[in-house]
mmCIF file of N, CA, C and O in Angstrom:
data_model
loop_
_atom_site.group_PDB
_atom_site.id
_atom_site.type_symbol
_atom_site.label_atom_id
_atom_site.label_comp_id
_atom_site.label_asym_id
_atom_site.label_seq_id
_atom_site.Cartn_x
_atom_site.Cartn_y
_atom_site.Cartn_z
ATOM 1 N N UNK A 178 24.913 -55.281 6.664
ATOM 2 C CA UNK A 178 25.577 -54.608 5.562
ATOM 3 C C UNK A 178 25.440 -55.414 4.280
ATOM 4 O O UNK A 178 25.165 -54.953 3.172
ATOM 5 N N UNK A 179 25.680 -56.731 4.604
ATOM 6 C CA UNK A 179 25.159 -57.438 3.604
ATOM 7 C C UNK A 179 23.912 -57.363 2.495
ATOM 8 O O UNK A 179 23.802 -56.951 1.340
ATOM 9 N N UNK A 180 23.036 -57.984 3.477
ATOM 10 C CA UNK A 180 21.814 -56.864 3.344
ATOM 11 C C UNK A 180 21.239 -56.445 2.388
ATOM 12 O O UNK A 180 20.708 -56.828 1.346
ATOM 13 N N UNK A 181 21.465 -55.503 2.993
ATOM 14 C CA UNK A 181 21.738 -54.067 2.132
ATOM 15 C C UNK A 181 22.449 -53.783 0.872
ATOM 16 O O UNK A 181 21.949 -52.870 0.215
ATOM 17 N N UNK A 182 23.485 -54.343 0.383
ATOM 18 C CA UNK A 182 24.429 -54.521 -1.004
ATOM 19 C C UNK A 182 23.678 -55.347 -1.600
ATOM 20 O O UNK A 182 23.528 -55.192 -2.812
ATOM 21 N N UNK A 183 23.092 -56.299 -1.016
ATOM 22 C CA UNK A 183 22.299 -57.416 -1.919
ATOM 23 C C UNK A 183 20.570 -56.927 -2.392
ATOM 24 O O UNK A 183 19.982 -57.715 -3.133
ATOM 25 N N UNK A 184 19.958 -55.876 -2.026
ATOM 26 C CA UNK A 184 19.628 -55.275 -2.375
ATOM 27 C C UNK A 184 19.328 -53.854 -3.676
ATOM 28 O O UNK A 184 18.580 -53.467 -4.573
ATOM 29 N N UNK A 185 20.491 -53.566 -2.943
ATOM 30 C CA UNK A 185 20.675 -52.501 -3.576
ATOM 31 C C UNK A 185 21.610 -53.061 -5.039
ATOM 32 O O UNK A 185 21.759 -52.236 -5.939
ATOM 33 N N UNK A 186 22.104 -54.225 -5.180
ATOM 34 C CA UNK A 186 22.908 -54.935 -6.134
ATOM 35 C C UNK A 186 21.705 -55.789 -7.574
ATOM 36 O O UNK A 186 21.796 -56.037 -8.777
ATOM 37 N N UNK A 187 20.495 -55.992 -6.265
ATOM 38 C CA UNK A 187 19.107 -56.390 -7.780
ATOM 39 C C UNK A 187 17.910 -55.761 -7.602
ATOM 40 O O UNK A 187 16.811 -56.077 -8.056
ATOM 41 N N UNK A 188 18.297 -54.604 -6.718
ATOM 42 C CA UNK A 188 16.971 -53.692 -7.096
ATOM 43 C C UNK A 188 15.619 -54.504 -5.826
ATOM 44 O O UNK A 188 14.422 -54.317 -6.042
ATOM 45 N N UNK A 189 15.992 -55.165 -4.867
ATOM 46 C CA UNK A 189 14.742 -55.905 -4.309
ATOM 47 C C UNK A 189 14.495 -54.449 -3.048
ATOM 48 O O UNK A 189 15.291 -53.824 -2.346
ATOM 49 N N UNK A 190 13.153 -54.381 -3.225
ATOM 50 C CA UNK A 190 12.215 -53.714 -1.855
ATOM 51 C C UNK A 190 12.749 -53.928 -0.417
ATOM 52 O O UNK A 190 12.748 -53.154 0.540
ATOM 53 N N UNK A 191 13.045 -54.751 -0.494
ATOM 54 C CA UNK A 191 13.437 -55.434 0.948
ATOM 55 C C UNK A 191 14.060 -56.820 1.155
ATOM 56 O O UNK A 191 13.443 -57.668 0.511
ATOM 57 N N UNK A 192 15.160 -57.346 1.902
ATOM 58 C CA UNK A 192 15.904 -58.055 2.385
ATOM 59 C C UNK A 192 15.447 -58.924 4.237
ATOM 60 O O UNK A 192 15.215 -58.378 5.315
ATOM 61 N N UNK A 193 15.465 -59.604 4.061
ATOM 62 C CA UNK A 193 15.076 -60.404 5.436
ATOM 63 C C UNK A 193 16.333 -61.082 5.764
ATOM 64 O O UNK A 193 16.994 -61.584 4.854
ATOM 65 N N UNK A 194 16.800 -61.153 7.227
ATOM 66 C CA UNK A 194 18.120 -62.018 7.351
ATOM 67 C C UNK A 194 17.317 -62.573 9.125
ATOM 68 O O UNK A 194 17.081 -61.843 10.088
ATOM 69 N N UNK A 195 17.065 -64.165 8.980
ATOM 70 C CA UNK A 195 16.672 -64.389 9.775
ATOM 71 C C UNK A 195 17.933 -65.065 10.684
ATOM 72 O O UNK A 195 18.855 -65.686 10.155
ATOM 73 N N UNK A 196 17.849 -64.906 11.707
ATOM 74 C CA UNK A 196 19.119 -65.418 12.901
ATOM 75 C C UNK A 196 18.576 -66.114 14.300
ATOM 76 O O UNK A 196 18.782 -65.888 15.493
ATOM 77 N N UNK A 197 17.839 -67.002 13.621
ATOM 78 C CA UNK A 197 17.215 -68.117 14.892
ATOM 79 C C UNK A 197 16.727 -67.737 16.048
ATOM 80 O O UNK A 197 15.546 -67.461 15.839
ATOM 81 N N UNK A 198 17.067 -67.518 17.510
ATOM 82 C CA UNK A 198 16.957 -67.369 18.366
ATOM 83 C C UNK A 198 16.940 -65.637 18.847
ATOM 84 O O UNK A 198 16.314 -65.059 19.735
ATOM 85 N N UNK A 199 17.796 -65.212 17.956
ATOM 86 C CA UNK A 199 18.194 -63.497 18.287
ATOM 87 C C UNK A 199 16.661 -63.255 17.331
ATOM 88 O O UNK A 199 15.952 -62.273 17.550
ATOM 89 N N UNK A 200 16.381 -64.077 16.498
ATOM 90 C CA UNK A 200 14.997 -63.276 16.075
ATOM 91 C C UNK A 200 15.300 -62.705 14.211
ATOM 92 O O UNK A 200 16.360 -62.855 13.604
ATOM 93 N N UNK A 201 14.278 -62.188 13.772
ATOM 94 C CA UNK A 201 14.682 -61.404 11.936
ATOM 95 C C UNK A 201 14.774 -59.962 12.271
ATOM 96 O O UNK A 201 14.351 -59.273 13.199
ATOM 97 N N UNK A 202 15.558 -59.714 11.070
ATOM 98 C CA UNK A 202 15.167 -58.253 10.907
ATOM 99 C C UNK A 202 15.480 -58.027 9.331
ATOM 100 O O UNK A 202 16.209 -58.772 8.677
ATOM 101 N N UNK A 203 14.755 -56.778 8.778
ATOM 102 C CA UNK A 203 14.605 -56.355 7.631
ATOM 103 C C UNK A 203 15.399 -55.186 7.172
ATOM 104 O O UNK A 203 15.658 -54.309 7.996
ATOM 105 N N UNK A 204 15.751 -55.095 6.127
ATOM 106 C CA UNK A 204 16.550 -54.660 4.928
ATOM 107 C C UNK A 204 15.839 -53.551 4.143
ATOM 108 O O UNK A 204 15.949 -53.920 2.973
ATOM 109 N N UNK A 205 15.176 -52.404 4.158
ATOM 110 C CA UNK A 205 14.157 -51.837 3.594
ATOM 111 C C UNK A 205 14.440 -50.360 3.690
ATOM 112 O O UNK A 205 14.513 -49.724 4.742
ATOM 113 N N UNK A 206 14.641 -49.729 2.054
ATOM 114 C CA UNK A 206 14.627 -48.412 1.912
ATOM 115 C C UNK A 206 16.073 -47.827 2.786
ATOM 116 O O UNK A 206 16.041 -46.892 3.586
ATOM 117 N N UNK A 207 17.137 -48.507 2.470
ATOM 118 C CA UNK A 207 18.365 -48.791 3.246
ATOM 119 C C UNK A 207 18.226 -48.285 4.921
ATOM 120 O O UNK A 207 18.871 -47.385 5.460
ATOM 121 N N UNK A 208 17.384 -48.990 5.417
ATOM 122 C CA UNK A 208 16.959 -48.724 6.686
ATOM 123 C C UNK A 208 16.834 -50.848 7.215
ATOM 124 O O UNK A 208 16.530 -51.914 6.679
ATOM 125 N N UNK A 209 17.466 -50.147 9.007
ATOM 126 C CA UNK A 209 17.291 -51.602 8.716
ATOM 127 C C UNK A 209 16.286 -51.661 9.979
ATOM 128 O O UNK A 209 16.323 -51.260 11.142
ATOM 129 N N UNK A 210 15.481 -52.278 9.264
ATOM 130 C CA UNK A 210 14.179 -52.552 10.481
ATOM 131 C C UNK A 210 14.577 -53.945 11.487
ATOM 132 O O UNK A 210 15.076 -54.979 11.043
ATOM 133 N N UNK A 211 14.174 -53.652 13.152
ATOM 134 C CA UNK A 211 14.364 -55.020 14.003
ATOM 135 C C UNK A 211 13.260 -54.861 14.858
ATOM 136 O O UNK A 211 12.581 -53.834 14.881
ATOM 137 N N UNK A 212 13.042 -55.950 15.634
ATOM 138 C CA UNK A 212 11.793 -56.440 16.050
ATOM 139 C C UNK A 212 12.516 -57.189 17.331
ATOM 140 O O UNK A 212 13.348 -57.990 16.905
ATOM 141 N N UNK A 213 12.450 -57.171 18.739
ATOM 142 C CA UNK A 213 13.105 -58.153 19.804
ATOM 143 C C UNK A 213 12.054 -59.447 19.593
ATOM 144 O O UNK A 213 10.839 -59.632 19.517
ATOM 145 N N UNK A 214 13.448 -60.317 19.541
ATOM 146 C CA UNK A 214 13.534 -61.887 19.717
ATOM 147 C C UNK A 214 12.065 -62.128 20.436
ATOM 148 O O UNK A 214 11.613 -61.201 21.108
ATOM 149 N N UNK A 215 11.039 -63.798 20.263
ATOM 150 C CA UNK A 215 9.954 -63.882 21.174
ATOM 151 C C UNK A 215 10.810 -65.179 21.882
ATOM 152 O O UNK A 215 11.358 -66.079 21.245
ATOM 153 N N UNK A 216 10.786 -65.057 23.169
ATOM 154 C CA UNK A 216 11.298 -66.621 24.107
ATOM 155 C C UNK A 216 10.198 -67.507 23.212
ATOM 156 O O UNK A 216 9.262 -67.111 22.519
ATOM 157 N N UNK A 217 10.687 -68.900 23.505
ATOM 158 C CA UNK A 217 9.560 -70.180 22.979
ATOM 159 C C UNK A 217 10.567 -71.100 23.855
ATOM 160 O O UNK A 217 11.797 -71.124 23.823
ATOM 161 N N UNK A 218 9.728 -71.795 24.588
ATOM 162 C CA UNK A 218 10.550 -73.275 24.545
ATOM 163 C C UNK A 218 10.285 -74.551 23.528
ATOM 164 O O UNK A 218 9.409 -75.399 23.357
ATOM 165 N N UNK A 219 11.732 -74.137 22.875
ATOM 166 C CA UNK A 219 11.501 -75.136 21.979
ATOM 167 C C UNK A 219 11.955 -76.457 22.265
ATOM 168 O O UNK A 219 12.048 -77.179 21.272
ATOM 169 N N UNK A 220 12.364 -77.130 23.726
ATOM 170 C CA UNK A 220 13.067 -78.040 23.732
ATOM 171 C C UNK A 220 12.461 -79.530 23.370
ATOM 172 O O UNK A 220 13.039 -80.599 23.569
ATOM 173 N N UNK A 221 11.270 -79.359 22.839
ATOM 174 C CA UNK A 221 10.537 -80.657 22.419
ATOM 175 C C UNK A 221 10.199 -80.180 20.851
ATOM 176 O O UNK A 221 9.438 -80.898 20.201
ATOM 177 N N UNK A 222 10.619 -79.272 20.388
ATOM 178 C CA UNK A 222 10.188 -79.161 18.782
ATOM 179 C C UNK A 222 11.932 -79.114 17.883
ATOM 180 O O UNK A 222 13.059 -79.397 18.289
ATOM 181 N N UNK A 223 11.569 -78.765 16.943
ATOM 182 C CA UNK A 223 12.376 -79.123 15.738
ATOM 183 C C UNK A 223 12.156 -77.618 14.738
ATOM 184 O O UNK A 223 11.114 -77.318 14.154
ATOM 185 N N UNK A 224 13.144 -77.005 14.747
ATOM 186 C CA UNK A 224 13.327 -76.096 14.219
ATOM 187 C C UNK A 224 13.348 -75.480 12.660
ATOM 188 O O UNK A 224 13.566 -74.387 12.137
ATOM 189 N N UNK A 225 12.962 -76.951 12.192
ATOM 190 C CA UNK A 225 12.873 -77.129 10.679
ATOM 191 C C UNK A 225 11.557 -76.833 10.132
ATOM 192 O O UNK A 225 10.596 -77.599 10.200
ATOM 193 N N UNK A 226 11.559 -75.828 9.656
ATOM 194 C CA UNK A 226 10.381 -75.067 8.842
ATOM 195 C C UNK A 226 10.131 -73.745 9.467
ATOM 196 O O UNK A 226 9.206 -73.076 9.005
ATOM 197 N N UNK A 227 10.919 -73.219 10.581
ATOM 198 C CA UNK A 227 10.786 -71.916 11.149
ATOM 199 C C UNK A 227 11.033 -70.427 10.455
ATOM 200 O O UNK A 227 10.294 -69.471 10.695
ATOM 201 N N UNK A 228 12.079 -70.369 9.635
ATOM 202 C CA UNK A 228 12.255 -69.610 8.257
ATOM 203 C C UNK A 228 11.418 -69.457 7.477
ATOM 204 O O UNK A 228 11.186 -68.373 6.943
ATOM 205 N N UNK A 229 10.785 -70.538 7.251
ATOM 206 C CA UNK A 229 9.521 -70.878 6.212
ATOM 207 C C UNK A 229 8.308 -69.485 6.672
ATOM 208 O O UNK A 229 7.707 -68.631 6.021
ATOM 209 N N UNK A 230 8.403 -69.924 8.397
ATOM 210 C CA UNK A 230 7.021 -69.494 8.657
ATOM 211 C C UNK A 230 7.073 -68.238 8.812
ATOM 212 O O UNK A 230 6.056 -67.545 8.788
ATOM 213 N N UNK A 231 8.473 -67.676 9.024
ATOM 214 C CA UNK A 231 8.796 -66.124 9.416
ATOM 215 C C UNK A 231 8.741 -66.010 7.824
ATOM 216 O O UNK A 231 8.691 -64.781 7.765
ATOM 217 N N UNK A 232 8.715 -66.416 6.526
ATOM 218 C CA UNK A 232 9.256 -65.712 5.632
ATOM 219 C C UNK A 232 7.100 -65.206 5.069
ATOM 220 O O UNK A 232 6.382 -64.216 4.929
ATOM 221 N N UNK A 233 7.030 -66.912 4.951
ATOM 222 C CA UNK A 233 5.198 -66.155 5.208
ATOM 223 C C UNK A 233 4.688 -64.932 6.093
ATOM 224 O O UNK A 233 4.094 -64.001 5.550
ATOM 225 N N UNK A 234 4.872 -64.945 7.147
ATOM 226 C CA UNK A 234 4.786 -63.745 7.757
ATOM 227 C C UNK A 234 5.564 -62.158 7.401
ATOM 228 O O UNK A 234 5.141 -61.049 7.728
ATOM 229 N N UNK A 235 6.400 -62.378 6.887
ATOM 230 C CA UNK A 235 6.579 -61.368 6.407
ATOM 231 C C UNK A 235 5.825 -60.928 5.361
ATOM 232 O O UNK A 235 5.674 -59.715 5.215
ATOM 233 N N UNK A 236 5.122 -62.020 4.302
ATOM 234 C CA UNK A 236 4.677 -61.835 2.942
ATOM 235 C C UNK A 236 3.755 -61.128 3.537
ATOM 236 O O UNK A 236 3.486 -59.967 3.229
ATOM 237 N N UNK A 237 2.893 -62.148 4.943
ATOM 238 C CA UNK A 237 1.421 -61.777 5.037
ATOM 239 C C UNK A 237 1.375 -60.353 5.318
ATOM 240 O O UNK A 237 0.432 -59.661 4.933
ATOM 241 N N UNK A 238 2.578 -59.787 6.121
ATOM 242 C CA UNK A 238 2.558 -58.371 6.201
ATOM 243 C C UNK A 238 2.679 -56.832 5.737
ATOM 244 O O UNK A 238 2.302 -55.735 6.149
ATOM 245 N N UNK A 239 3.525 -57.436 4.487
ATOM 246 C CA UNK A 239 3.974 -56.679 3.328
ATOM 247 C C UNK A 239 2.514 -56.774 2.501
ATOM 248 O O UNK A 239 2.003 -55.707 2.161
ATOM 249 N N UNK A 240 2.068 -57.603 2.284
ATOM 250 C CA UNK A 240 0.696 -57.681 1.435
ATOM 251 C C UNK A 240 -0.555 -56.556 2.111
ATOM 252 O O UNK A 240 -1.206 -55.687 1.531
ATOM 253 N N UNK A 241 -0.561 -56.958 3.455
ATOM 254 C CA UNK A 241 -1.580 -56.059 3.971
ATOM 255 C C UNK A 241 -1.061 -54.989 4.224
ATOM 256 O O UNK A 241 -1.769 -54.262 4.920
ATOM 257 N N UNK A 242 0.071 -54.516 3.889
ATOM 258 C CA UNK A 242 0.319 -52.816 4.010
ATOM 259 C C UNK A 242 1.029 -52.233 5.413
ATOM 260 O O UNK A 242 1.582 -51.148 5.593
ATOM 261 N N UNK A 243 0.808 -53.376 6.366
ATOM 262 C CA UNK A 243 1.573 -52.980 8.075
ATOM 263 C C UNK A 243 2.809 -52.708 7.908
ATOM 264 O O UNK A 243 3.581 -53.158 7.061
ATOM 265 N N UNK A 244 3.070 -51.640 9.082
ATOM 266 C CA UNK A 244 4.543 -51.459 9.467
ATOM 267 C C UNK A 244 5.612 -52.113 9.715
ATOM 268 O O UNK A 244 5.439 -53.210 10.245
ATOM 269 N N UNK A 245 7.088 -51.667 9.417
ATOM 270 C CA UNK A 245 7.640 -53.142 9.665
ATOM 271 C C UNK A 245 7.407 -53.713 11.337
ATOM 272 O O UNK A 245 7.377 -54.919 11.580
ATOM 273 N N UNK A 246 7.312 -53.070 11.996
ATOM 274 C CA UNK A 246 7.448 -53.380 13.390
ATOM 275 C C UNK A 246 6.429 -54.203 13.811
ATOM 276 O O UNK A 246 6.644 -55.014 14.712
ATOM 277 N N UNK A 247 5.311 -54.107 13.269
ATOM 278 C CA UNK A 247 4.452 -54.530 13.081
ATOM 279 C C UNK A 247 4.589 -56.629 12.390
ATOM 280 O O UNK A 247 4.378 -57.743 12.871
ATOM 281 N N UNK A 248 4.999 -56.116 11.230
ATOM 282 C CA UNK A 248 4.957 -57.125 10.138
ATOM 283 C C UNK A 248 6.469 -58.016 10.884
ATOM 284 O O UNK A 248 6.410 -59.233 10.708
ATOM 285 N N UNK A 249 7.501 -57.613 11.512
ATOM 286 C CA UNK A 249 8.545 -58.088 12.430
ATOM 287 C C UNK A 249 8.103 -59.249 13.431
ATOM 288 O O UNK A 249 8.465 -60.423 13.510
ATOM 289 N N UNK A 250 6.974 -58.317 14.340
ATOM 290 C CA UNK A 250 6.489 -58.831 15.530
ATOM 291 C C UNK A 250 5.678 -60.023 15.057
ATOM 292 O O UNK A 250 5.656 -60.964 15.851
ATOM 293 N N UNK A 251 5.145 -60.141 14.156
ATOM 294 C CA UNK A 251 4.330 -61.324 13.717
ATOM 295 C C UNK A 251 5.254 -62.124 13.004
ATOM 296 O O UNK A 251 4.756 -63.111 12.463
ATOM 297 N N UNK A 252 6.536 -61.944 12.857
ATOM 298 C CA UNK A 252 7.431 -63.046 11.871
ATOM 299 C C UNK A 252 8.559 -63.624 13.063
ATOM 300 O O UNK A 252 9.212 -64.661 12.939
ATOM 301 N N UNK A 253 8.611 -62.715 14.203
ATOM 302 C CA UNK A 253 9.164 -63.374 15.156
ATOM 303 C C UNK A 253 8.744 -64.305 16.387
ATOM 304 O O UNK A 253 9.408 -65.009 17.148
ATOM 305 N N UNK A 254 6.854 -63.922 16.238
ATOM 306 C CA UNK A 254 6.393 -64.899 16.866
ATOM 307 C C UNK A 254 5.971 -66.226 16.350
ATOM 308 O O UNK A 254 6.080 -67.305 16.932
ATOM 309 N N UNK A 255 5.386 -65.950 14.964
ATOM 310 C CA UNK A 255 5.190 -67.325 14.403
ATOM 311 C C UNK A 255 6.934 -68.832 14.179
ATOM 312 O O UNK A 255 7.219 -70.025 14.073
ATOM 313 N N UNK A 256 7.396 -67.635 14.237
ATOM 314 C CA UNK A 256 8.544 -68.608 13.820
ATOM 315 C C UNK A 256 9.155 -69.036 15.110
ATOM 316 O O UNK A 256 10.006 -69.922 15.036
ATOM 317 N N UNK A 257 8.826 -68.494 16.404
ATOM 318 C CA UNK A 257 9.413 -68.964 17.893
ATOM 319 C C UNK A 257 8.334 -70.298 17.911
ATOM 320 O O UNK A 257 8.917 -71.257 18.416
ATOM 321 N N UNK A 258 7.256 -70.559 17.602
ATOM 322 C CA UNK A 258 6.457 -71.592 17.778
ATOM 323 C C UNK A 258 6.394 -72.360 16.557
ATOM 324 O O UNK A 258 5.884 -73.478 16.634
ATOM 325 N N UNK A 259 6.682 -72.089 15.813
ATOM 326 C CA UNK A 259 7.304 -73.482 15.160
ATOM 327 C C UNK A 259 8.488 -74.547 15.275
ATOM 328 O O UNK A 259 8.536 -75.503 14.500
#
């Protein structure tokens, strides 16, 4: 819901709210797009820069024109392996 007000409050295309382990989902055309969580074992990595890599992935997907489900599935896997 958030979201969504924060959106619709500066006019942005779309909203990303990433939530670690449960995975991202998107904010778009007051629709809210989700994508299921990817498992990773992360118990030997460090979780610092994982946002980063889901937020690139989202760019990379929005740029090339893919669906969100699409552009989801690639922001929830890159960011389980980081």
């Amino acid at each position: 819901a958030r979201a969504g007000r924060l959106a619709e409050r500066f006019g942005l295309r779309w909203v990303d709210v990433t939530d670690g382990a449960r995975g991202t989902s998107v904010v778009a055309d007051g629709k809210i797009h989700t994508s299921p969580p990817v498992a990773a074992d992360t118990s030997a990595g460090d979780p610092v820069g994982a946002g980063d890599s889901v937020s690139a992935a989202l760019l990379h997907g929005t740029i090339r024109g893919w669906t969100w489900a699409e552009t989801l599935h690639l922001a929830n896997r890159v960011g389980a392996y980081v």
